[in-house]
Coordinates of C-alpha atoms and ligand atoms in Angstrom, one line a residue:
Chain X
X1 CA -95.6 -115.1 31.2
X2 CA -95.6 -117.4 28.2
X3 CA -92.0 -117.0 27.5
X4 CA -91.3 -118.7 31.2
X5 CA -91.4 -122.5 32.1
X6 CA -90.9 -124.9 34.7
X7 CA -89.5 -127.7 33.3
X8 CA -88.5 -131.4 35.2
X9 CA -87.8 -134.8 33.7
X10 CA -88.7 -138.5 33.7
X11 CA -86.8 -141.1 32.4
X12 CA -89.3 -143.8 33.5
X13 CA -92.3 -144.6 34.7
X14 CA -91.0 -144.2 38.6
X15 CA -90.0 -140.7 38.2
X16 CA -93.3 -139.9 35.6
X17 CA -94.9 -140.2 39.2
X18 CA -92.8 -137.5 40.9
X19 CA -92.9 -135.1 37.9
X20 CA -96.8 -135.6 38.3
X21 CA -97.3 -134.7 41.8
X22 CA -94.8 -132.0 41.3
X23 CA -96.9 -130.2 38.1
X24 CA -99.9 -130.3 40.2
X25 CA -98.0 -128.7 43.7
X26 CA -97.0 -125.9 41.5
X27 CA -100.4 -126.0 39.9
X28 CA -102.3 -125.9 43.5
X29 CA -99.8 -123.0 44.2
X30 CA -101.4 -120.9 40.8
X31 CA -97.8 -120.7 38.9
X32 CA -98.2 -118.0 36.4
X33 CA -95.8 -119.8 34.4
X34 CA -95.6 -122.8 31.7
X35 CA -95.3 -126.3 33.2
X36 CA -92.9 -128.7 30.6
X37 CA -92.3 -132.2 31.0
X38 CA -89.3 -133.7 29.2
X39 CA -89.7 -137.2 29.2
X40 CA -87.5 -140.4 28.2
X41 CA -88.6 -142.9 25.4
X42 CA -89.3 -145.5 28.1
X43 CA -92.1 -143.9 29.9
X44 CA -95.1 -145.7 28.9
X45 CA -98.4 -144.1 27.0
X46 CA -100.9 -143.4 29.5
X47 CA -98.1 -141.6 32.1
X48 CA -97.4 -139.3 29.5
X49 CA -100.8 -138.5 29.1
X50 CA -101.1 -138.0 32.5
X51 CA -98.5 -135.7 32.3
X52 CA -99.9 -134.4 29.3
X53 CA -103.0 -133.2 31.9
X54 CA -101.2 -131.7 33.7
X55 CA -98.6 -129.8 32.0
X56 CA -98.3 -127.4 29.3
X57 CA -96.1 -129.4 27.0
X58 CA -94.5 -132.7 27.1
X59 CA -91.6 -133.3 24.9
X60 CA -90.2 -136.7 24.3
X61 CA -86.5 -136.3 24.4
X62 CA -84.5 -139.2 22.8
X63 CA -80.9 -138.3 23.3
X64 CA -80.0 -140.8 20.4
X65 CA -82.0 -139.0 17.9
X66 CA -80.4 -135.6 18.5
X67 CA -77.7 -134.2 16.8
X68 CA -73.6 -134.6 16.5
X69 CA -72.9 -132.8 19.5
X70 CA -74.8 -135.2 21.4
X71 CA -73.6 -138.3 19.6
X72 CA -70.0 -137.2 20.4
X73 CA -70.5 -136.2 24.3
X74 CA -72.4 -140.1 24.5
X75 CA -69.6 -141.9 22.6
X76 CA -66.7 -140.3 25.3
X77 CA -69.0 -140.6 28.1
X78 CA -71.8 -143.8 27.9
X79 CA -72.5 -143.4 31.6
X80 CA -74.0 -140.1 31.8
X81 CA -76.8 -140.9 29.7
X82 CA -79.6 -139.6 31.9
X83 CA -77.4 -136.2 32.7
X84 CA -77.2 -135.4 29.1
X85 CA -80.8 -135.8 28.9
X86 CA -81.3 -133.4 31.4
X87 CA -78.9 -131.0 29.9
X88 CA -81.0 -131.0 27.0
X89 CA -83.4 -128.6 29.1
X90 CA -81.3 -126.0 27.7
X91 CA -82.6 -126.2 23.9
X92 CA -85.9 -125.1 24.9
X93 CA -85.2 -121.9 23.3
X94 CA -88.8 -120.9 23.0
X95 CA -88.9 -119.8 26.8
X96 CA -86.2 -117.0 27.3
X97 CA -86.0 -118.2 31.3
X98 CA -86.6 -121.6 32.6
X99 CA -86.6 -123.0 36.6
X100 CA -85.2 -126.7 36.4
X101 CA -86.9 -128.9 39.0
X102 CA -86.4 -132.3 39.7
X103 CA -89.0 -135.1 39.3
X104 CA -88.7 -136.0 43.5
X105 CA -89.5 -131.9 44.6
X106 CA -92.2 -130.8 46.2
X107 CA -93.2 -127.2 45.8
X108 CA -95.1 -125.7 49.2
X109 CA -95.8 -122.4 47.9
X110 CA -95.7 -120.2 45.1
X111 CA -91.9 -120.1 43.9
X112 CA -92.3 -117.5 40.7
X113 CA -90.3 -115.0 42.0
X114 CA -87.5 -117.3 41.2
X115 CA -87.9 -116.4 37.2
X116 CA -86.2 -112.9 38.5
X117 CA -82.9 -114.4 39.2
X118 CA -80.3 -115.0 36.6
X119 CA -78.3 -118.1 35.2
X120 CA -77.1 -119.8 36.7
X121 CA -79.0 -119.8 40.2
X122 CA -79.1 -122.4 42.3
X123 CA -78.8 -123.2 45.9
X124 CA -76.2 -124.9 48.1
X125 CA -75.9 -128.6 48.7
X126 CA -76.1 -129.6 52.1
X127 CA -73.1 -132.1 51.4
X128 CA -70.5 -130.0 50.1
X129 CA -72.1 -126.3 50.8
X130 CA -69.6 -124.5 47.8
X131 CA -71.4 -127.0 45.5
X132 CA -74.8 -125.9 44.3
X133 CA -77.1 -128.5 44.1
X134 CA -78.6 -129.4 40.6
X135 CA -82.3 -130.2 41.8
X136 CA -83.7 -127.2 41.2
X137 CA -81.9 -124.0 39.3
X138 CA -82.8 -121.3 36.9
X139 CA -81.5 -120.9 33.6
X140 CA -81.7 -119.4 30.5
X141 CA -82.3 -122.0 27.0
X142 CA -80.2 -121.7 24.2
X143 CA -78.6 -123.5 21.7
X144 CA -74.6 -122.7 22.1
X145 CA -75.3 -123.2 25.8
X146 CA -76.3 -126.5 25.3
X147 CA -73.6 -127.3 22.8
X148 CA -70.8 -125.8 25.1
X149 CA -72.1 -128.1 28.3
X150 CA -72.0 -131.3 26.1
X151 CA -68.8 -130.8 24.8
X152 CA -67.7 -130.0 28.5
X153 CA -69.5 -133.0 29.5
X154 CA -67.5 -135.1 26.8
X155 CA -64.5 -133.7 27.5
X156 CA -64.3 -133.7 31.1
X157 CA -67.1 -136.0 32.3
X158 CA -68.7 -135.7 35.5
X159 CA -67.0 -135.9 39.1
X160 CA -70.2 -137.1 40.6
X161 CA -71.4 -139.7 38.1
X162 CA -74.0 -137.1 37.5
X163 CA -75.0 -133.8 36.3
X164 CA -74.5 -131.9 39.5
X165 CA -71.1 -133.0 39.1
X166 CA -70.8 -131.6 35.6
X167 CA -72.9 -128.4 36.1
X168 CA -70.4 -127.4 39.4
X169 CA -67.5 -128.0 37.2
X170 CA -68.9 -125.5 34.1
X171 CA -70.5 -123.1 36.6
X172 CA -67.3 -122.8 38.9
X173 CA -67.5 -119.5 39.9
X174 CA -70.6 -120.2 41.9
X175 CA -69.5 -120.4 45.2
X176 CA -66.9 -117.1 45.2
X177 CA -68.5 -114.7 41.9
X178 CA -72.5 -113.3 43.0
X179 CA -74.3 -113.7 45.7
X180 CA -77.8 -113.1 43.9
X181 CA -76.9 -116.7 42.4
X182 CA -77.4 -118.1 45.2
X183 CA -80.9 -119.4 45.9
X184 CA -82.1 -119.2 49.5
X185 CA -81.6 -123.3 51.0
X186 CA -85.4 -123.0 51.5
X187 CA -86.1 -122.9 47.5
X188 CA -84.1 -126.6 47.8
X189 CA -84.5 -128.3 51.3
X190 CA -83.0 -131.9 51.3
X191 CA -84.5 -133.8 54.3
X192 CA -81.0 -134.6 54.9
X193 CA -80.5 -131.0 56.7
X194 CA -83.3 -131.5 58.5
X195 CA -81.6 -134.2 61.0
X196 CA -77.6 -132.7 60.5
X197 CA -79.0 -129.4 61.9
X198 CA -82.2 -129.8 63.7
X199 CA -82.2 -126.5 65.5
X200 CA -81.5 -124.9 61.6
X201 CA -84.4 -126.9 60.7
X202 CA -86.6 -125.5 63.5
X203 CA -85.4 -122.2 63.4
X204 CA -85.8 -121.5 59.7
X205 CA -88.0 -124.4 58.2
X206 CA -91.2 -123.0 58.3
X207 CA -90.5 -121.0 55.4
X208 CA -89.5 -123.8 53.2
X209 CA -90.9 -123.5 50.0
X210 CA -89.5 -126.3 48.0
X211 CA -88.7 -130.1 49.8
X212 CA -86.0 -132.1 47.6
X213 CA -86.1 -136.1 48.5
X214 CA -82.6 -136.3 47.5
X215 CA -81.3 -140.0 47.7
X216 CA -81.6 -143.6 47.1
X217 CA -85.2 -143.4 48.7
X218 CA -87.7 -141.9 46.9
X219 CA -91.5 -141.3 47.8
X220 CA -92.6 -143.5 45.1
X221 CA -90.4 -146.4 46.9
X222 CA -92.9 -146.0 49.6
X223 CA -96.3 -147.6 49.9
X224 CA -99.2 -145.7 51.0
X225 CA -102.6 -146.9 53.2
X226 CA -105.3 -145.0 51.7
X227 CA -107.4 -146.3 54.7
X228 CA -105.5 -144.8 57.5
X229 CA -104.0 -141.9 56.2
X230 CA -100.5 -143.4 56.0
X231 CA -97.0 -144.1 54.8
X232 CA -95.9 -147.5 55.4
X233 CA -92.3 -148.5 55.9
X234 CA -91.6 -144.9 56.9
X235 CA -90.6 -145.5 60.4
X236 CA -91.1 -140.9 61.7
X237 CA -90.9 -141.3 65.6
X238 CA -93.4 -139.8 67.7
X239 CA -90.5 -137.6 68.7
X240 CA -89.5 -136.0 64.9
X241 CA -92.9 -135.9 63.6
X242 CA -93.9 -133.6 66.2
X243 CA -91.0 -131.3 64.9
X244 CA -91.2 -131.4 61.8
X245 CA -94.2 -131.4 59.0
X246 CA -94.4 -135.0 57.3
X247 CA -93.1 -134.1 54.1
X248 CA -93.1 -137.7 52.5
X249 CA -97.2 -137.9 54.0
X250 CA -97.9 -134.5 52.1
X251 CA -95.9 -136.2 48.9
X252 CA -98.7 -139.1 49.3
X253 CA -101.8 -137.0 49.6
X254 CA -101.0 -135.2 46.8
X255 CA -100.5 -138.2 44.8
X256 CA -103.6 -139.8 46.1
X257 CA -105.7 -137.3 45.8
X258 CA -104.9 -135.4 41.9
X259 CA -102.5 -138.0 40.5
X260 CA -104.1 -141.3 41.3
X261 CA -106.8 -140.3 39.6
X262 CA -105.8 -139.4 36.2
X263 CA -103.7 -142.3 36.3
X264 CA -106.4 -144.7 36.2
X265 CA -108.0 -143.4 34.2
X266 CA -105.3 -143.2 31.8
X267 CA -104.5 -146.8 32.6
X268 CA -108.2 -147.7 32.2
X269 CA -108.2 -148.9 36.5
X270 CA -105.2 -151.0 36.3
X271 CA -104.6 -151.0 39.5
X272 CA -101.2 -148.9 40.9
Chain T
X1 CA -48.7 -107.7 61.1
X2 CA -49.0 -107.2 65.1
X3 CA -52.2 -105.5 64.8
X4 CA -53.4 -108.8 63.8
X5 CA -54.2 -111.9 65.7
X6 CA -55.4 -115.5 65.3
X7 CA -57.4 -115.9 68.4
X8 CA -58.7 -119.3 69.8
X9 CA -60.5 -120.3 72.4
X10 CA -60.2 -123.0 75.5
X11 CA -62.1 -123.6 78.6
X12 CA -60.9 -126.8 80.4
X13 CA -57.8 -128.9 79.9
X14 CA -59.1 -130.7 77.1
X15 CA -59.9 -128.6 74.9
X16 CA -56.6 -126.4 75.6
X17 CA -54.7 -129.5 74.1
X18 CA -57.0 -128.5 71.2
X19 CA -55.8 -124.9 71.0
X20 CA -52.1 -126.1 71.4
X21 CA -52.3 -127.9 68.3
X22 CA -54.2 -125.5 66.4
X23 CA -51.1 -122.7 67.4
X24 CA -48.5 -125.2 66.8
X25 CA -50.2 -125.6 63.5
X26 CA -50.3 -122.4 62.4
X27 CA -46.4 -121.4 63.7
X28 CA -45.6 -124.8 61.4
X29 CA -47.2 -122.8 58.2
X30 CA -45.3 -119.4 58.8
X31 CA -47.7 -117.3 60.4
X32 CA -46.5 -113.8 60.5
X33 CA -49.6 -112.8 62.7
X34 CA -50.4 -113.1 66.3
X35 CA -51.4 -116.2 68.6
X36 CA -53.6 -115.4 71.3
X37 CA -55.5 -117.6 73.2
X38 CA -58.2 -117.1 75.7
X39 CA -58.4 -119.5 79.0
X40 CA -61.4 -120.3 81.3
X41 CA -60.0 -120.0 84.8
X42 CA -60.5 -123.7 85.0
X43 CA -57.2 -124.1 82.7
X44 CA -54.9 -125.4 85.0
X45 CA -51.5 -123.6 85.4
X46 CA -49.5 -126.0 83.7
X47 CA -51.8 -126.0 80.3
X48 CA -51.7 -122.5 80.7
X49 CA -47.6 -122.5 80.8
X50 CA -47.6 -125.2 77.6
X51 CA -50.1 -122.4 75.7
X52 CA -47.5 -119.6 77.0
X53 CA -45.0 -121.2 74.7
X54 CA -47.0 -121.7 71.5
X55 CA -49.1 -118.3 71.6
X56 CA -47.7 -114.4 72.0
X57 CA -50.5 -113.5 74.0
X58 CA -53.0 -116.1 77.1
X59 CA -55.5 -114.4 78.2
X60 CA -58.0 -115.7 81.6
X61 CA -61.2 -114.4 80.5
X62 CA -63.3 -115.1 83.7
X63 CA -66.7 -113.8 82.3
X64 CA -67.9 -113.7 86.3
X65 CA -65.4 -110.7 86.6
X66 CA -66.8 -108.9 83.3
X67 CA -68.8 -106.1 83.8
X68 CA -72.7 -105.4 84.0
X69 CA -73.4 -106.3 80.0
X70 CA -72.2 -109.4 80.6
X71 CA -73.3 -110.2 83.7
X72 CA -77.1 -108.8 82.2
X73 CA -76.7 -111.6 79.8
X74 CA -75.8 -114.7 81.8
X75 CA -78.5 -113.9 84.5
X76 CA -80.6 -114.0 81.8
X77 CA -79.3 -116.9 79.6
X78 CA -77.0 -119.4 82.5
X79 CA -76.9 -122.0 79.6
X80 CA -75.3 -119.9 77.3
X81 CA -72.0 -119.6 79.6
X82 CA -69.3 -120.7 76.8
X83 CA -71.1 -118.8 74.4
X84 CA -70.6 -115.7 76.2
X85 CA -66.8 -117.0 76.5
X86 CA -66.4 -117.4 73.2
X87 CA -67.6 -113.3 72.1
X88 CA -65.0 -111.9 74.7
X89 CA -63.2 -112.0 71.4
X90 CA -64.4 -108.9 70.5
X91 CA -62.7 -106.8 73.2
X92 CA -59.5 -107.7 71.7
X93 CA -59.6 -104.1 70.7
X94 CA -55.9 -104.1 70.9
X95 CA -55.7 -105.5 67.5
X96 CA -57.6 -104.5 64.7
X97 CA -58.5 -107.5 63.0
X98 CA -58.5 -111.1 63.9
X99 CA -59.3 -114.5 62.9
X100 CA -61.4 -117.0 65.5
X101 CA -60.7 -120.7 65.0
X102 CA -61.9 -123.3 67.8
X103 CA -60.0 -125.3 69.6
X104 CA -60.6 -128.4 67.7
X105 CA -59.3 -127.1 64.3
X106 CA -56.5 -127.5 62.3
X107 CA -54.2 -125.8 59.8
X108 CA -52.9 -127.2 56.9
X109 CA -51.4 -124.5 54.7
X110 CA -50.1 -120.7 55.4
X111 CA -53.6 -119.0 56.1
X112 CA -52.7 -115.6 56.2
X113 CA -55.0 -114.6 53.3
X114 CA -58.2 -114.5 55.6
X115 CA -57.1 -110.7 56.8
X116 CA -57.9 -109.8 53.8
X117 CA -61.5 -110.2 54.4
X118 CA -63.7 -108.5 56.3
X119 CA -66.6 -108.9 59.6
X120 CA -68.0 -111.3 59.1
X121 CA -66.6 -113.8 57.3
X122 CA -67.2 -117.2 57.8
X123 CA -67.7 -120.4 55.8
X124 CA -70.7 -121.9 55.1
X125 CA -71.8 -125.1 57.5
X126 CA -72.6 -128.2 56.0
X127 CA -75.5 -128.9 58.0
X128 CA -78.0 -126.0 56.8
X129 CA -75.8 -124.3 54.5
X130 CA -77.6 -121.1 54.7
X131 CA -75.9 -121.1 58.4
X132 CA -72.2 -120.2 58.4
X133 CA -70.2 -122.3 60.3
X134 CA -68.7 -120.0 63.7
X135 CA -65.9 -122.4 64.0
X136 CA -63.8 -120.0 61.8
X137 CA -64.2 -117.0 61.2
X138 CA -62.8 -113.0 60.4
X139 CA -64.3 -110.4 62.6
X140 CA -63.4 -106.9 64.1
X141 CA -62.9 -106.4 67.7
X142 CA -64.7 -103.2 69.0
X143 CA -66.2 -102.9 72.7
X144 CA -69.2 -101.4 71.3
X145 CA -69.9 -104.7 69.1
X146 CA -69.1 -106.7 71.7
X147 CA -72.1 -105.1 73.7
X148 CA -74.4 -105.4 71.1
X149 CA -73.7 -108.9 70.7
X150 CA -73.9 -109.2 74.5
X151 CA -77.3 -108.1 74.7
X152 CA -78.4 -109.5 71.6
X153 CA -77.7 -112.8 73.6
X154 CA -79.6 -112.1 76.6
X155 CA -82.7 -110.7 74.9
X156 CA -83.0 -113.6 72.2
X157 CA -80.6 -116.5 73.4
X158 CA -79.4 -118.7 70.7
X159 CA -81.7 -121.3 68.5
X160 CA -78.9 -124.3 69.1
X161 CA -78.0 -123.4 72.1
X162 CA -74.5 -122.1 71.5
X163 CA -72.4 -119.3 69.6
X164 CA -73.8 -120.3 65.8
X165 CA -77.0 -119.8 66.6
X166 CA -76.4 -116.5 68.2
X167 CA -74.1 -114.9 65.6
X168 CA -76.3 -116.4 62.8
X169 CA -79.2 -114.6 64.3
X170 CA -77.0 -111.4 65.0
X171 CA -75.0 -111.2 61.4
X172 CA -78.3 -112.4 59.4
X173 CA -77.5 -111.4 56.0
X174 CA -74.4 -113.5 55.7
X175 CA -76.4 -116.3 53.4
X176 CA -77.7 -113.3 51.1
X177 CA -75.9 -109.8 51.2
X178 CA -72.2 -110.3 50.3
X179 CA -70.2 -113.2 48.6
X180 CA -67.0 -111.6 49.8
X181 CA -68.3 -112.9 53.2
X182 CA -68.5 -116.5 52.1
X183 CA -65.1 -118.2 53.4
X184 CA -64.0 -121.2 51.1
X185 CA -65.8 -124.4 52.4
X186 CA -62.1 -125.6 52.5
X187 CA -60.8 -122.6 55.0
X188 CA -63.1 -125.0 57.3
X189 CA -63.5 -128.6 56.4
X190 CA -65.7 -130.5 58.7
X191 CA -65.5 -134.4 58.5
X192 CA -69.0 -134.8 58.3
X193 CA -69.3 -133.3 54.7
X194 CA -66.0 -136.0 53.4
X195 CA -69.4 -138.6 53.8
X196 CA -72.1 -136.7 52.9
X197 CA -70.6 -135.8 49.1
X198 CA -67.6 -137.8 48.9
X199 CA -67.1 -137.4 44.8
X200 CA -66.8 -133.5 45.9
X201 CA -64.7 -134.4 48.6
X202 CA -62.3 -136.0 46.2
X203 CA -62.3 -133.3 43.3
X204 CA -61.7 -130.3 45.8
X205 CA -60.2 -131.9 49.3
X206 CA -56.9 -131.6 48.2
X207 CA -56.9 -127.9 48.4
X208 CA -58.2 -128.4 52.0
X209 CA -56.8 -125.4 54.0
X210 CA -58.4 -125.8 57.6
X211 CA -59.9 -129.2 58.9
X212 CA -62.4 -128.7 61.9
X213 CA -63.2 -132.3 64.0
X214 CA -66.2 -130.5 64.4
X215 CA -69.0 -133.0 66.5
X216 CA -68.8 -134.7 70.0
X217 CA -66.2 -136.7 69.1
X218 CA -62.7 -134.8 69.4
X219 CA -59.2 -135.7 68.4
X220 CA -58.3 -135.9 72.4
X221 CA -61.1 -138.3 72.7
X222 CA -58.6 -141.0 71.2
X223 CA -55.8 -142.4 72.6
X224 CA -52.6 -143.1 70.3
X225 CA -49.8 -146.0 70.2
X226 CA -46.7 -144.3 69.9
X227 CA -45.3 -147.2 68.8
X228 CA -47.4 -148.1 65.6
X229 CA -47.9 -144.5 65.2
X230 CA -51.8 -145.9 65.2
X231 CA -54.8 -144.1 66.3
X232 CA -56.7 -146.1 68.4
X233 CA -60.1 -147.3 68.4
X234 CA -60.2 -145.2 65.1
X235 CA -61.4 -147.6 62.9
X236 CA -60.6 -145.9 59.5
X237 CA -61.7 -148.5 56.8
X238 CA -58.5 -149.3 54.4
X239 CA -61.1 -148.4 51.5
X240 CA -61.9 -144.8 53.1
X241 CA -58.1 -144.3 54.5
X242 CA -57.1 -144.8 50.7
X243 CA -58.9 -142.0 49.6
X244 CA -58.7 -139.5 52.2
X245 CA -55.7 -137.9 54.2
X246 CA -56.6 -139.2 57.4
X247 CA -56.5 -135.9 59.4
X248 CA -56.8 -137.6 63.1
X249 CA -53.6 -139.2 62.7
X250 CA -52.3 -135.7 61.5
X251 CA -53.7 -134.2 65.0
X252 CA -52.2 -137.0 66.8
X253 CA -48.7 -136.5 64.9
X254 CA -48.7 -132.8 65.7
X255 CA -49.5 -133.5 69.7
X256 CA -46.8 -136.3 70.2
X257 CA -44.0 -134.8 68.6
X258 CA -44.3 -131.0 69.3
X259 CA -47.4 -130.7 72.4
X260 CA -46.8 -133.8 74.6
X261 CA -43.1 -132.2 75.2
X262 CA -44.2 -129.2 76.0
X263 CA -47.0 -130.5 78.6
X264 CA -44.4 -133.0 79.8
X265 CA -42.3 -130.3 80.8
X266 CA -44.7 -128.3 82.4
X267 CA -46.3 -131.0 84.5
X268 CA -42.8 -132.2 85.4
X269 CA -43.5 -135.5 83.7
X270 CA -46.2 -136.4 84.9
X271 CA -47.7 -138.6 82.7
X272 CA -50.9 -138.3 80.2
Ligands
UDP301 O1 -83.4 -142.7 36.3 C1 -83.5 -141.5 36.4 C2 -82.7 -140.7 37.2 C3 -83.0 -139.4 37.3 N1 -83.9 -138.8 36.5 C4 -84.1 -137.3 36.6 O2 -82.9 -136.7 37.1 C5 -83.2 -136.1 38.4 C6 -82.0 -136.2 39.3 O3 -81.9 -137.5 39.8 P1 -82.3 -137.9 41.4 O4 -83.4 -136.9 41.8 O5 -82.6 -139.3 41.5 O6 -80.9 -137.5 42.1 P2 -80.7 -137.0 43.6 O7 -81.5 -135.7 43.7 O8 -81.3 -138.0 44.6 O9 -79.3 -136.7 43.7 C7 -84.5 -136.8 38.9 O10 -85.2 -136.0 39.8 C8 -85.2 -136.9 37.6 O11 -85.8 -135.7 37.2 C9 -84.7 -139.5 35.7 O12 -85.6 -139.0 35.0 N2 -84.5 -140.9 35.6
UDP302 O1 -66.4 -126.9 76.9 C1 -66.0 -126.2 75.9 C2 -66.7 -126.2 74.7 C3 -66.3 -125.4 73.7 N1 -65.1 -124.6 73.9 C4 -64.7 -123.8 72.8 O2 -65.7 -123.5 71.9 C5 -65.5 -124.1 70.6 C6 -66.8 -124.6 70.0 O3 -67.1 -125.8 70.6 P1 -67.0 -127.2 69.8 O4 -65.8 -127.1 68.9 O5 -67.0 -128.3 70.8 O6 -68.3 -127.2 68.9 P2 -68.5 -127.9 67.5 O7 -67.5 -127.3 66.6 O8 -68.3 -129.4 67.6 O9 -69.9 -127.6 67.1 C7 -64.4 -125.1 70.9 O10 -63.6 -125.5 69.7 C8 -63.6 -124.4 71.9 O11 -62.7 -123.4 71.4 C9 -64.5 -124.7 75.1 O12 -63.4 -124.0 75.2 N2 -64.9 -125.5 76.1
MN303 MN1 -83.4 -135.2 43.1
MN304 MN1 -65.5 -126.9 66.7

């Protein structure tokens, strides 16, 4: 399946890390599918040759070099600088079908029966449940596409700050139009269900198949004892870590184990 | 429409001030179905006169007087005792449609629309939005479902303990078979999801049909100063009170001017 990608985005460095460790969980799962990286002009040499190990492609996408359209959307709208870098997923019209993933998911399993469901796809936030949420959604590339979301964007900005906010807003018919848009929760599973509904969580997250660390927090904000086998400054009581899997430690082995690696190398053993 | 019924649900004292709001609520927007209401035998007589004069129909449901089915399922599942309560709905079979709300919801607009949908229809809970929230919700009333779900209960129980868990389980396609079946997340705002997405809150609040004070917190939990027209002990931020209706003091607003009266009346002024 050639024609069919996975595609996430880094900005910086921070994020370079979480689109590592989420290449290689779709890797470990045997994806059939293309892996692509878009990355910002900030991320540093040797994490884009990380990522160049681990993924099919990885374009460098300067939103200041692209064209008018682009130019015009920035000029209305200065602040959503990152989300129009991630709308620019959609001029990757050499795959006819694309899964967006963000950089801080975790895949558990093999997800690639998600390249049968159409644009857009996506599953419900946890916040406002009629809203999708943007971390992880299928679409198909192509050029108007792209042009019609930035003018949107331009025009009508975002009512999140963000591209969830703009992507609800062009997609409106989500929540009332097809059900078959609407990805299972377990494709996107925020750790933020996990405590509003703990017997939802126990009950039906056994199957989850993708983990979002939506939020401030992110794994990479975490520091990890190699010795011990442990996340420090993550405070999981005895009580919730026997009901739940330790997402955030299985984040941290992953990263230890396959990313670490090819990392310092990369960086010639500067230390992390 | 007298085939038709909003139907509600109160147990103890408490939560019958709940349901007298709700009805009051819903006569304010122009209902032009039914009000029924179904009392626990612990309803004292005089909350039982004040729901006489809001709803057409109060019905005791003492589920110790039901017959075998139900008696089958509480031997089996004691905890579940309001649960079972709360599917007594179903043998409404007097009407052929009807609308559950709890006790501790609230109407803000004309409603009516929902008999247009069919069993079951429900909105989806912000929690684990793959879950539909059994706070509101269209369903049929027919003895033969009201067995199933009867036994359903007994043999499996309910993952949280109460009526979601059990009709989740019971009506499992809900989050995949039919979009017709997903209610508008704003035919049953909970409170929780104004905090959890607040930017969403903002862009589609205002349409807010339903608010549900869903949690262990209720409206009744307060107490109110007549005189300020103050909630109390409600510390609503002057930042947060500037951006959303504060619904609480609309509860409060609705009980003193058109439930205390009533109550008053009944218990011969005795005071609350
Ligand atoms: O400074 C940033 C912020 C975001 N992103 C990308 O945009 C996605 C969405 O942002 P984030 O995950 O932080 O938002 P959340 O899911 O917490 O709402 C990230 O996963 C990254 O792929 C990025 O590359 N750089
Ligand atoms: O002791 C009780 C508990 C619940 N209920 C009814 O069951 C509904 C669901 O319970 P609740 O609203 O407390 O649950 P929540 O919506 O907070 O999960 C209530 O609104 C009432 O209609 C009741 O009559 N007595
Ligand atoms: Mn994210
Ligand atoms: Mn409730």
């Amino acid at each position: 399946m050639s024609d069919q990608a996975f595609v996430t985005l880094a900005t910086n460095d921070n994020y370079a890390k979480g689109a590592m460790v989420l290449g290689q969980s779709l890797r470990n799962h045997n994806t059939t599918r293309k892996l692509v990286a878009l990355v910002g002009p900030h991320v540093a040499e040797p994490s884009r040759d990380a990522l160049c190990s681990i993924f099919d492609e990885v374009l460098v996408v300067d939103v200041m070099d692209s064209g008018d359209v682009v130019h015009l959307a920035l000029m209305k709208r200065p602040d959503l600088g990152v989300t129009i870098t991630k709308l620019h997923c959609w001029t990757l019209t050499h795959y006819s079908k694309c899964v967006f993933m963000d950089a801080d998911t975790l895949v558990l399993s093999n997800i690639d029966e998600l390249f049968e469901r159409e644009e857009l796809s996506a599953a419900p936030d946890p916040g406002w449940p009629d809203c999708f949420n943007s971390g992880v959604f299928v679409f198909r590339p192509s050029k108007e596409m792209h042009d019609k979301l930035l003018k949107f964007c331009g025009e009508h900005g975002s009512f999140d700050g963000g591209d969830q906010g703009v992507l609800n807003s062009f997609f409106n018919t989500w929540a009332t139009a097809d059900i078959s848009k609407h990805l299972p929760f377990i494709y996107n599973l925020s750790s933020i269900a996990i405590y509003s509904y703990l017997p939802a969580f126990k009950q039906y997250g056994h199957d989850a198949k993708v983990v979002h660390f939506l939020g401030k927090v992110k794994p990479w904000n975490y520091s990890y004892d190699t010795q011990k086998g442990e996340v420090k400054g993550h405070s999981l009581s005895h009580d919730s870590s026997q009901m739940h899997p330790d997402y955030l430690l299985m984040w941290w082995q992953l990263y230890t184990k396959s990313v670490l690696p090819l990392l310092q190398h990369t960086y010639r053993d500067t230390p992390f």
